[in-house]
Amino acid sequence: LMKDAAIHVREMLAQLLKSNDRIPRDIALHLAADVDSVALPMLAESAVFSDADLVSIIDASRDISKLLTISQREGVSVRVSDALVETRYPDVVKSLLDNEGATIGERALERIVDDFQGEPQVMEAMVARHQLPLPIVERLVRMHGGSVKASAISTGMKVPKVFTPTT
């Protein structure tokens, strides 16, 4: 039935089922593999997906819109964050950093610093992120010096005296 349904019907189905946490997992996964207009609502909101499901979707898809949607989910786990960082897409990583509901592990943050230090938008999103681990903050300060302080001040963040670059 799902294969034969018109896109419009599948879109309506996705809209109806995206907040239903009792739908069968195989149907949710099928909808997530569909065209963007069907898949994105499911990927954005469905609680049916496990971390393993989301990581499999990330690994199997290089569709930026699906990856961006997953990066913006309300609660992104460390495991899912790791997989999103591994895609090495700057827009996806920036979106993940902008998502305060995402839990990003120190290893993934180190990878971001290593792989995206030449991407100003990614680094700005990193600096603006709350609660960075101390080793990451220290690396950012060493790499970018006063620009970290200027960015932090412009966003209203307090810069600890110990991290204020001296002139």
C-alpha positions in Angstrom: 0.0 0.0 0.0 2.8 2.5 1.0 4.7 1.9 -2.3 1.6 2.6 -4.4 0.4 5.6 -2.4 0.7 9.0 -4.1 3.2 11.4 -2.5 0.5 13.6 -1.2 -1.0 10.7 0.7 2.4 9.8 2.1 3.0 13.4 3.1 -0.3 13.5 5.0 0.5 10.2 6.6 3.8 11.5 7.8 2.2 14.6 9.2 -0.3 12.5 11.1 2.2 9.9 12.4 5.2 12.1 13.3 4.0 12.6 16.8 2.6 9.1 17.4 5.1 7.1 19.4 3.1 3.9 19.0 3.5 3.5 15.2 5.4 0.4 14.1 9.1 1.1 13.7 9.3 -0.4 10.2 6.6 2.1 9.0 8.5 5.0 10.6 11.8 3.8 8.9 10.0 3.5 5.6 8.7 7.0 5.8 12.1 8.3 6.8 13.6 6.8 3.6 11.0 8.5 1.4 11.3 11.8 -0.4 12.1 14.9 1.7 8.5 16.1 2.0 7.6 12.8 3.6 10.8 12.0 5.5 11.7 15.3 7.1 8.6 15.6 9.4 9.3 12.1 10.6 13.0 12.7 11.1 12.3 16.0 12.9 9.8 14.8 15.4 9.2 11.0 15.6 10.2 9.5 19.0 10.0 6.0 17.5 13.6 6.2 16.2 16.3 4.8 18.4 19.8 6.2 18.3 20.9 3.2 16.3 18.1 4.0 13.8 19.2 7.6 13.4 22.9 6.6 13.1 22.0 4.1 10.4 20.0 6.8 8.5 22.9 9.2 8.8 25.4 6.6 7.6 23.2 5.6 4.7 22.3 9.1 3.6 24.3 11.9 2.2 21.2 13.9 1.7 22.0 17.2 3.5 18.3 18.1 4.2 17.9 14.8 6.1 21.1 15.3 8.0 20.2 18.9 8.9 16.8 17.8 10.1 18.4 15.1 12.4 20.9 17.7 13.7 18.0 19.9 14.8 16.0 17.3 16.7 15.0 18.3 20.2 17.4 15.9 21.9 20.4 14.7 20.0 22.5 12.1 21.9 26.2 11.8 21.9 26.1 8.8 19.6 24.0 10.6 17.0 26.1 13.8 17.4 29.2 11.7 16.7 27.7 10.3 13.5 26.7 13.8 12.3 30.2 15.1 12.9 31.6 12.2 11.0 29.7 13.3 7.9 32.2 16.3 7.7 29.5 18.6 6.2 30.1 22.1 7.6 26.4 23.0 7.4 25.4 19.9 9.4 28.1 20.4 12.0 27.1 24.1 12.4 23.5 23.1 12.8 24.4 20.6 15.4 26.4 23.1 17.3 23.5 25.6 17.2 21.2 23.0 18.7 21.5 23.6 22.5 19.4 20.4 22.9 22.2 18.3 21.4 24.7 16.6 23.6 28.1 16.7 21.9 30.9 14.7 23.5 34.4 16.0 24.0 35.8 13.7 21.3 33.4 15.0 18.7 34.2 18.6 19.8 37.9 17.9 19.4 37.2 16.5 15.9 35.2 19.6 15.0 38.1 21.8 16.1 40.6 19.7 14.1 38.5 19.4 11.0 36.7 22.7 10.8 39.1 25.3 12.1 39.1 26.8 8.6 35.4 27.2 8.6 34.5 30.5 10.4 30.8 29.8 10.7 31.4 26.4 12.4 34.0 27.9 14.7 31.7 30.8 15.6 28.9 28.3 16.4 31.4 26.4 18.6 32.4 29.5 20.5 28.8 30.5 21.0 27.9 27.1 22.4 27.3 26.9 26.2 29.2 24.6 28.5 32.2 23.7 26.4 34.7 21.4 28.2 37.7 23.3 29.5 40.2 21.6 27.1 38.2 22.7 24.1 37.9 26.3 25.5 41.7 26.3 26.0 42.3 25.1 22.4 39.9 27.7 21.0 41.6 30.5 23.0 45.1 29.4 21.8 43.9 29.2 18.2 41.9 32.3 18.0 43.1 34.5 20.9 41.2 37.8 21.2 38.6 36.9 18.6 37.2 34.3 21.0 36.8 37.0 23.7 35.3 39.5 21.2 32.8 36.9 20.0 31.9 35.9 23.6 31.4 39.5 24.6 29.2 40.3 21.6 26.9 37.3 22.4 26.7 38.3 26.1 28.8 35.4 27.4 31.1 36.1 30.3 34.8 35.3 29.6 36.6 33.9 32.6 39.6 36.1 33.5 41.9 33.1 33.1 41.0 32.8 29.4 41.3 36.5 28.6 44.2 36.9 26.2 46.9 39.3 27.5 48.5 41.9 25.3 
